[in-house]
Amino acid sequence: MKLVIFDCDGTLVDSQHNIVASMTYAFSENGLPPPPRHDILGIVGLSVPEAVGRLAGSQPAHVRRSIAEHFRDAFAPGRLERQADQLYPGISGLVAALALPHPEPAPTGFTPHSPPNPPTSTTADARTSRLRNSTRCEMKVS
């Protein structure tokens, strides 16, 4: 196996704690009570402006912008400080095992997927062409 690509957030790393801590900080820095954890977790996956809009929609636009800015300022450093603690259980061992040479066939739980039929558009560039010709894989972790 030459290459394995994972989405990081929600696949390898549990970023919920950092999202909640960063959003709590952002609201507090603006003199507002932070939303309940449940409400903050309900916006995971949204863009920062959309998430802040849902959580602080009744606030003026300049306050929402400030909340978003404080969230961004807190999120990246928080991720770096707590990264080792955020890995889901078993991920460290999985990644280490994937680094070892594996004889064919692939490990149990490995499911190759054929790429979808390539689009017929003449506007596809070389990057899109390379992606179409690759194979997407999923690794099930229990």
Coordinates of N, CA, C and O in Angstrom, one line a residue:
M1 N 0.9 -1.2 0.0 CA 0.0 0.0 0.0 C 0.9 1.2 0.0 O 1.7 1.4 0.9
K2 N 0.8 2.1 -1.0 CA 1.6 3.2 -1.1 C 1.1 4.5 -0.5 O 1.8 5.3 0.0
L3 N -0.2 4.6 -0.4 CA -0.8 5.9 0.1 C -2.2 5.6 0.7 O -3.0 4.9 0.1
V4 N -2.4 6.2 1.9 CA -3.7 6.1 2.5 C -4.0 7.6 2.9 O -3.2 8.2 3.5
I5 N -5.2 8.0 2.5 CA -5.7 9.4 2.8 C -6.9 9.3 3.7 O -7.8 8.6 3.4
F6 N -6.8 10.0 4.8 CA -7.9 10.1 5.7 C -8.4 11.6 5.8 O -7.6 12.5 5.8
D7 N -9.7 11.7 6.1 CA -10.2 13.0 6.5 C -9.8 13.1 8.0 O -10.0 12.1 8.7
C8 N -9.3 14.2 8.5 CA -8.8 14.2 9.8 C -10.0 14.4 10.9 O -10.1 13.6 11.7
D9 N -10.7 15.5 10.8 CA -11.7 15.8 11.8 C -12.9 14.8 11.7 O -13.5 14.6 10.7
G10 N -13.1 14.1 12.8 CA -14.2 13.2 12.9 C -13.9 11.8 12.4 O -14.7 10.9 12.5
T11 N -12.7 11.6 11.9 CA -12.2 10.3 11.4 C -11.1 9.8 12.2 O -11.1 8.8 12.8
L12 N -10.0 10.6 12.3 CA -8.9 10.3 13.1 C -8.9 11.1 14.5 O -8.5 10.5 15.5
V13 N -9.4 12.3 14.4 CA -9.3 13.2 15.6 C -10.7 13.6 16.0 O -11.6 13.9 15.2
D14 N -11.0 13.5 17.3 CA -12.2 14.0 17.9 C -12.0 15.5 18.2 O -11.4 15.8 19.2
S15 N -12.5 16.4 17.4 CA -12.3 17.8 17.6 C -13.4 18.5 18.4 O -13.4 19.7 18.6
Q16 N -14.4 17.7 18.9 CA -15.5 18.3 19.6 C -15.2 19.1 20.8 O -15.7 20.2 21.0
H17 N -14.2 18.6 21.6 CA -13.8 19.3 22.8 C -13.2 20.7 22.5 O -13.5 21.7 23.1
N18 N -12.4 20.7 21.4 CA -11.7 22.0 21.0 C -12.8 22.9 20.4 O -12.7 24.1 20.7
I19 N -13.7 22.4 19.7 CA -14.8 23.3 19.1 C -15.6 23.9 20.2 O -15.8 25.1 20.2
V20 N -16.0 23.1 21.2 CA -16.8 23.7 22.3 C -16.0 24.7 23.1 O -16.4 25.8 23.5
A21 N -14.7 24.3 23.5 CA -13.9 25.2 24.2 C -13.6 26.5 23.5 O -13.7 27.6 24.1
S22 N -13.4 26.5 22.2 CA -13.1 27.7 21.4 C -14.4 28.5 21.2 O -14.3 29.8 21.3
M23 N -15.5 27.9 21.1 CA -16.7 28.7 20.9 C -17.1 29.3 22.3 O -17.6 30.5 22.3
T24 N -16.9 28.6 23.4 CA -17.2 29.1 24.7 C -16.3 30.4 24.9 O -16.8 31.4 25.4
Y25 N -15.0 30.2 24.6 CA -14.1 31.4 24.7 C -14.5 32.6 23.9 O -14.6 33.7 24.3
A26 N -14.9 32.3 22.6 CA -15.3 33.4 21.7 C -16.5 34.1 22.3 O -16.6 35.4 22.2
F27 N -17.5 33.4 22.8 CA -18.7 34.1 23.3 C -18.3 34.9 24.6 O -18.7 36.0 24.8
S28 N -17.5 34.3 25.5 CA -17.1 34.9 26.7 C -16.3 36.2 26.4 O -16.5 37.2 27.1
E29 N -15.4 36.2 25.4 CA -14.6 37.3 25.0 C -15.5 38.5 24.5 O -15.1 39.6 24.5
N30 N -16.7 38.2 24.1 CA -17.7 39.2 23.7 C -18.7 39.5 24.7 O -19.7 40.2 24.4
G31 N -18.4 39.1 26.0 CA -19.3 39.4 27.1 C -20.7 38.7 27.0 O -21.7 39.2 27.6
L32 N -20.7 37.6 26.3 CA -22.0 36.8 26.2 C -21.9 35.5 26.9 O -20.8 34.9 26.9
P33 N -23.0 35.0 27.4 CA -22.9 33.6 27.9 C -22.8 32.6 26.8 O -23.4 32.8 25.7
P34 N -21.9 31.6 27.0 CA -21.8 30.6 25.9 C -23.0 29.8 25.7 O -23.7 29.5 26.7
P35 N -23.2 29.3 24.5 CA -24.4 28.4 24.3 C -24.1 27.1 25.0 O -22.9 26.7 25.3
P36 N -25.1 26.3 25.3 CA -24.9 25.0 25.8 C -24.1 24.1 24.9 O -24.2 24.3 23.7
R37 N -23.4 23.2 25.5 CA -22.5 22.2 24.7 C -23.3 21.6 23.6 O -22.9 21.5 22.4
H38 N -24.5 21.1 23.9 CA -25.4 20.4 22.9 C -25.6 21.3 21.7 O -25.6 20.9 20.5
D39 N -25.9 22.6 21.9 CA -26.1 23.5 20.8 C -24.9 23.8 20.0 O -24.9 23.8 18.8
I40 N -23.7 23.9 20.7 CA -22.4 24.0 19.9 C -22.2 22.8 19.1 O -21.8 22.9 17.9
L41 N -22.4 21.6 19.6 CA -22.1 20.4 18.9 C -23.1 20.3 17.7 O -22.8 19.6 16.7
G42 N -24.2 20.9 17.8 CA -25.2 20.9 16.7 C -24.7 21.7 15.4 O -25.3 21.5 14.4
I43 N -23.7 22.5 15.6 CA -23.2 23.3 14.4 C -21.9 22.7 13.8 O -21.4 23.3 12.9
V44 N -21.4 21.6 14.4 CA -20.2 21.0 13.9 C -20.4 20.7 12.4 O -21.4 20.1 12.0
G45 N -19.4 21.1 11.6 CA -19.5 20.8 10.1 C -19.9 22.0 9.3 O -19.7 22.1 8.1
L46 N -20.5 23.0 10.0 CA -20.8 24.3 9.3 C -19.6 25.2 9.2 O -18.7 25.1 10.0
S47 N -19.7 26.1 8.3 CA -18.6 27.1 8.2 C -18.7 28.0 9.5 O -19.8 28.0 10.1
V48 N -17.6 28.6 9.8 CA -17.6 29.4 11.1 C -18.7 30.5 11.0 O -19.5 30.7 12.0
P49 N -18.8 31.3 9.9 CA -19.8 32.3 9.9 C -21.2 31.7 10.0 O -22.1 32.3 10.8
E50 N -21.5 30.6 9.4 CA -22.8 30.0 9.5 C -23.1 29.5 10.9 O -24.2 29.6 11.4
A51 N -22.1 28.9 11.5 CA -22.2 28.3 12.8 C -22.5 29.4 13.8 O -23.4 29.3 14.7
V52 N -21.7 30.5 13.7 CA -21.9 31.7 14.6 C -23.3 32.3 14.4 O -24.0 32.7 15.3
G53 N -23.7 32.3 13.1 CA -25.0 32.9 12.8 C -26.1 32.1 13.5 O -27.1 32.6 14.0
R54 N -26.0 30.8 13.5 CA -27.0 29.9 14.2 C -27.0 30.1 15.7 O -28.0 30.0 16.3
L55 N -25.8 30.2 16.2 CA -25.7 30.3 17.7 C -25.9 31.7 18.3 O -26.3 31.8 19.4
A56 N -25.6 32.7 17.4 CA -25.7 34.1 17.9 C -26.5 34.9 16.9 O -26.2 36.1 16.8
G57 N -27.5 34.4 16.3 CA -28.2 35.0 15.2 C -28.9 36.3 15.7 O -29.1 37.2 14.9
S58 N -29.2 36.4 16.9 CA -29.9 37.7 17.4 C -28.9 38.8 17.7 O -29.3 39.9 17.9
Q59 N -27.6 38.5 17.6 CA -26.6 39.5 17.9 C -26.4 40.4 16.6 O -26.5 39.9 15.5
P60 N -25.9 41.6 16.8 CA -25.6 42.5 15.7 C -24.5 41.8 14.8 O -23.7 41.1 15.4
A61 N -24.4 42.2 13.6 CA -23.4 41.6 12.7 C -22.0 41.8 13.2 O -21.1 40.9 13.1
H62 N -21.6 43.0 13.8 CA -20.3 43.2 14.2 C -19.9 42.3 15.4 O -18.8 41.8 15.5
V63 N -20.9 41.9 16.2 CA -20.7 41.0 17.3 C -20.5 39.6 16.8 O -19.6 38.9 17.2
R64 N -21.3 39.2 15.8 CA -21.1 37.9 15.2 C -19.7 37.7 14.5 O -19.1 36.7 14.7
R65 N -19.3 38.8 13.9 CA -17.9 38.8 13.3 C -16.9 38.7 14.3 O -15.9 37.9 14.2
S66 N -17.0 39.3 15.4 CA -16.1 39.3 16.5 C -16.1 37.9 17.1 O -15.0 37.3 17.5
I67 N -17.2 37.3 17.3 CA -17.3 35.9 17.8 C -16.5 34.9 16.9 O -15.7 34.1 17.3
A68 N -16.8 35.1 15.6 CA -16.1 34.2 14.6 C -14.6 34.4 14.7 O -13.8 33.4 14.6
E69 N -14.2 35.6 14.8 CA -12.7 35.9 14.8 C -12.1 35.3 16.1 O -11.0 34.7 16.0
H70 N -12.7 35.5 17.2 CA -12.2 34.9 18.5 C -12.2 33.4 18.4 O -11.3 32.7 18.9
F71 N -13.3 32.8 17.8 CA -13.3 31.3 17.6 C -12.1 30.9 16.8 O -11.4 29.9 17.2
R72 N -11.8 31.5 15.7 CA -10.7 31.1 14.9 C -9.4 31.3 15.6 O -8.5 30.4 15.5
D73 N -9.3 32.4 16.4 CA -8.0 32.6 17.1 C -7.8 31.5 18.2 O -6.6 31.2 18.5
A74 N -8.8 31.0 18.7 CA -8.7 30.0 19.8 C -8.6 28.6 19.2 O -7.9 27.7 19.9
F75 N -9.2 28.3 18.1 CA -9.3 26.9 17.6 C -8.0 26.3 17.2 O -7.6 25.2 17.7
A76 N -7.2 27.0 16.4 CA -5.9 26.4 15.9 C -5.0 26.2 17.0 O -4.4 25.1 17.1
P77 N -4.7 27.1 17.9 CA -3.8 26.9 19.0 C -4.3 25.7 19.9 O -3.5 24.9 20.4
G78 N -5.6 25.7 20.2 CA -6.1 24.6 21.0 C -5.9 23.3 20.4 O -5.7 22.3 21.1
R79 N -6.1 23.2 19.1 CA -5.8 21.9 18.4 C -4.4 21.5 18.6 O -4.1 20.3 18.8
L80 N -3.5 22.4 18.4 CA -2.1 22.0 18.5 C -1.7 21.6 20.0 O -0.9 20.6 20.2
E81 N -2.3 22.2 20.9 CA -2.0 21.9 22.3 C -2.5 20.6 22.8 O -2.0 19.9 23.6
R82 N -3.7 20.2 22.2 CA -4.4 19.0 22.7 C -4.4 17.9 21.6 O -5.2 17.0 21.8
Q83 N -3.6 18.0 20.6 CA -3.8 17.0 19.5 C -3.6 15.6 19.9 O -4.4 14.7 19.5
A84 N -2.7 15.2 20.7 CA -2.5 13.8 21.1 C -3.7 13.3 21.9 O -4.0 12.1 21.8
D85 N -4.3 14.2 22.7 CA -5.5 13.7 23.4 C -6.7 13.6 22.6 O -7.7 13.0 23.0
Q86 N -6.7 14.1 21.4 CA -7.9 14.1 20.6 C -8.1 12.9 19.7 O -9.1 12.7 19.1
L87 N -7.0 12.1 19.5 CA -7.1 10.9 18.7 C -8.2 9.9 19.2 O -8.3 9.7 20.4
Y88 N -9.0 9.4 18.3 CA -10.0 8.4 18.7 C -9.2 7.2 19.2 O -8.1 6.9 18.7
P89 N -9.8 6.4 20.1 CA -9.1 5.2 20.5 C -8.8 4.2 19.3 O -9.6 4.0 18.5
G90 N -7.6 3.7 19.3 CA -7.2 2.8 18.3 C -6.6 3.4 17.1 O -6.0 2.7 16.3
I91 N -6.7 4.7 16.9 CA -6.2 5.4 15.7 C -4.7 5.3 15.6 O -4.1 5.1 14.5
S92 N -4.0 5.6 16.7 CA -2.6 5.6 16.7 C -2.0 4.2 16.2 O -1.1 4.1 15.4
G93 N -2.6 3.1 16.8 CA -2.2 1.8 16.4 C -2.5 1.5 14.9 O -1.7 0.9 14.2
L94 N -3.7 2.0 14.5 CA -4.1 1.8 13.1 C -3.1 2.4 12.1 O -2.6 1.8 11.2
V95 N -2.7 3.7 12.4 CA -1.8 4.4 11.5 C -0.5 3.8 11.6 O 0.2 3.6 10.5
A96 N 0.0 3.3 12.7 CA 1.3 2.6 12.8 C 1.3 1.3 12.0 O 2.2 1.0 11.3
A97 N 0.2 0.6 12.1 CA 0.0 -0.7 11.4 C 0.0 -0.4 9.8 O 0.6 -1.2 9.1
L98 N -0.6 0.7 9.4 CA -0.6 1.0 8.0 C 0.8 1.4 7.5 O 1.0 1.2 6.3
A99 N 1.6 1.8 8.3 CA 3.0 2.2 7.9 C 3.9 0.9 7.7 O 4.9 1.0 7.0
L100 N 3.4 -0.2 8.2 CA 4.2 -1.4 8.0 C 3.9 -2.0 6.6 O 2.9 -1.8 6.1
P101 N 4.9 -2.8 6.1 CA 4.6 -3.4 4.8 C 3.5 -4.5 4.9 O 3.5 -5.2 5.9
H102 N 2.6 -4.5 4.0 CA 1.5 -5.5 4.1 C 1.5 -6.3 2.8 O 1.6 -5.8 1.7
P103 N 1.5 -7.6 2.9 CA 1.4 -8.4 1.7 C 0.0 -8.3 1.1 O -0.9 -8.0 1.8
E104 N -0.1 -8.6 -0.1 CA -1.4 -8.6 -0.8 C -2.0 -9.9 -0.4 O -1.3 -10.9 -0.2
P105 N -3.3 -10.1 -0.2 CA -4.3 -9.1 -0.4 C -4.3 -8.1 0.8 O -3.6 -8.3 1.8
A106 N -5.1 -7.0 0.6 CA -5.1 -5.9 1.6 C -5.6 -6.4 2.9 O -6.3 -7.4 3.0
P107 N -5.4 -5.6 4.0 CA -5.9 -6.0 5.3 C -7.4 -6.1 5.4 O -8.1 -5.5 4.6
T108 N -7.9 -6.9 6.4 CA -9.3 -7.1 6.6 C -10.0 -5.8 6.8 O -9.4 -4.9 7.5
G109 N -11.1 -5.6 6.2 CA -11.8 -4.3 6.4 C -11.6 -3.3 5.3 O -12.1 -2.3 5.3
F110 N -10.6 -3.6 4.4 CA -10.3 -2.8 3.3 C -11.2 -3.0 2.2 O -11.3 -4.1 1.7
T111 N -11.9 -2.0 1.7 CA -12.8 -2.1 0.6 C -12.5 -1.2 -0.5 O -12.7 0.0 -0.4
P112 N -12.0 -1.7 -1.6 CA -11.7 -0.8 -2.8 C -13.0 -0.4 -3.4 O -14.0 -1.2 -3.5
H113 N -13.1 0.8 -3.9 CA -14.2 1.3 -4.7 C -13.7 1.8 -6.0 O -12.7 2.5 -6.1
S114 N -14.4 1.5 -7.0 CA -14.1 2.0 -8.4 C -14.5 3.5 -8.4 O -15.6 3.8 -7.9
P115 N -13.7 4.3 -9.1 CA -14.2 5.7 -9.2 C -15.4 5.8 -10.1 O -15.6 4.9 -10.9
P116 N -16.2 6.8 -9.9 CA -17.4 6.9 -10.8 C -17.0 7.1 -12.2 O -15.9 7.4 -12.5
N117 N -18.0 6.9 -13.1 CA -17.7 7.1 -14.5 C -17.2 8.6 -14.7 O -17.7 9.5 -14.2
P118 N -16.1 8.7 -15.5 CA -15.5 10.1 -15.6 C -16.5 11.0 -16.3 O -17.2 10.5 -17.2
P119 N -16.6 12.2 -16.0 CA -17.5 13.2 -16.6 C -17.0 13.4 -18.1 O -15.8 13.2 -18.4
T120 N -17.9 13.7 -18.9 CA -17.6 13.9 -20.4 C -17.2 15.3 -20.7 O -16.9 15.7 -21.8
S121 N -17.2 16.2 -19.7 CA -16.9 17.6 -19.9 C -15.5 17.8 -20.4 O -14.6 17.1 -20.0
T122 N -15.4 18.7 -21.3 CA -14.1 19.0 -21.9 C -13.3 20.0 -21.1 O -12.2 20.3 -21.4
T123 N -13.9 20.5 -20.0 CA -13.3 21.5 -19.1 C -12.5 20.8 -18.0 O -11.9 21.6 -17.3
A124 N -12.5 19.5 -17.9 CA -11.8 18.9 -16.8 C -10.3 19.1 -17.0 O -9.8 18.9 -18.1
D125 N -9.6 19.5 -16.0 CA -8.2 19.7 -16.1 C -7.4 18.5 -15.7 O -7.9 17.5 -15.3
A126 N -6.1 18.6 -15.7 CA -5.2 17.5 -15.3 C -5.4 17.0 -13.9 O -5.4 15.8 -13.7
R127 N -5.7 17.9 -13.0 CA -5.9 17.5 -11.6 C -7.1 16.6 -11.5 O -7.1 15.6 -10.8
T128 N -8.2 17.1 -12.1 CA -9.4 16.3 -12.1 C -9.2 14.9 -12.7 O -9.7 13.9 -12.3
S129 N -8.5 14.9 -13.8 CA -8.2 13.7 -14.5 C -7.5 12.7 -13.6 O -7.8 11.5 -13.6
R130 N -6.5 13.2 -12.9 CA -5.8 12.3 -12.0 C -6.7 11.7 -10.9 O -6.6 10.6 -10.5
L131 N -7.6 12.6 -10.4 CA -8.5 12.1 -9.3 C -9.5 11.1 -9.9 O -9.8 10.1 -9.2
R132 N -10.0 11.3 -11.1 CA -10.9 10.3 -11.7 C -10.2 8.9 -11.9 O -10.9 7.9 -11.8
N133 N -8.9 8.9 -12.1 CA -8.3 7.7 -12.4 C -7.7 7.0 -11.2 O -7.1 6.0 -11.3
S134 N -8.0 7.6 -10.0 CA -7.5 7.0 -8.8 C -8.5 6.0 -8.2 O -9.7 6.0 -8.7
T135 N -8.2 5.3 -7.2 CA -9.1 4.4 -6.5 C -9.4 4.9 -5.1 O -8.4 5.2 -4.4
R136 N -10.6 5.1 -4.7 CA -11.0 5.5 -3.4 C -11.1 4.3 -2.5 O -11.6 3.2 -2.9
C137 N -10.6 4.3 -1.3 CA -10.7 3.2 -0.4 C -11.3 3.6 1.0 O -11.1 4.8 1.4
E138 N -11.9 2.7 1.6 CA -12.4 2.9 3.0 C -11.8 1.9 3.9 O -11.7 0.7 3.5
M139 N -11.5 2.3 5.1 CA -10.9 1.4 6.1 C -11.9 1.4 7.3 O -12.2 2.5 7.8
K140 N -12.5 0.3 7.6 CA -13.4 0.2 8.7 C -12.6 -0.1 10.0 O -11.8 -1.0 10.0
V141 N -12.8 0.8 11.0 CA -12.1 0.6 12.3 C -13.2 0.4 13.4 O -14.1 1.1 13.5
S142 N -12.9 -0.7 14.1 CA -13.9 -0.9 15.2 C -13.3 -0.7 16.5 O -12.2 -0.4 16.7

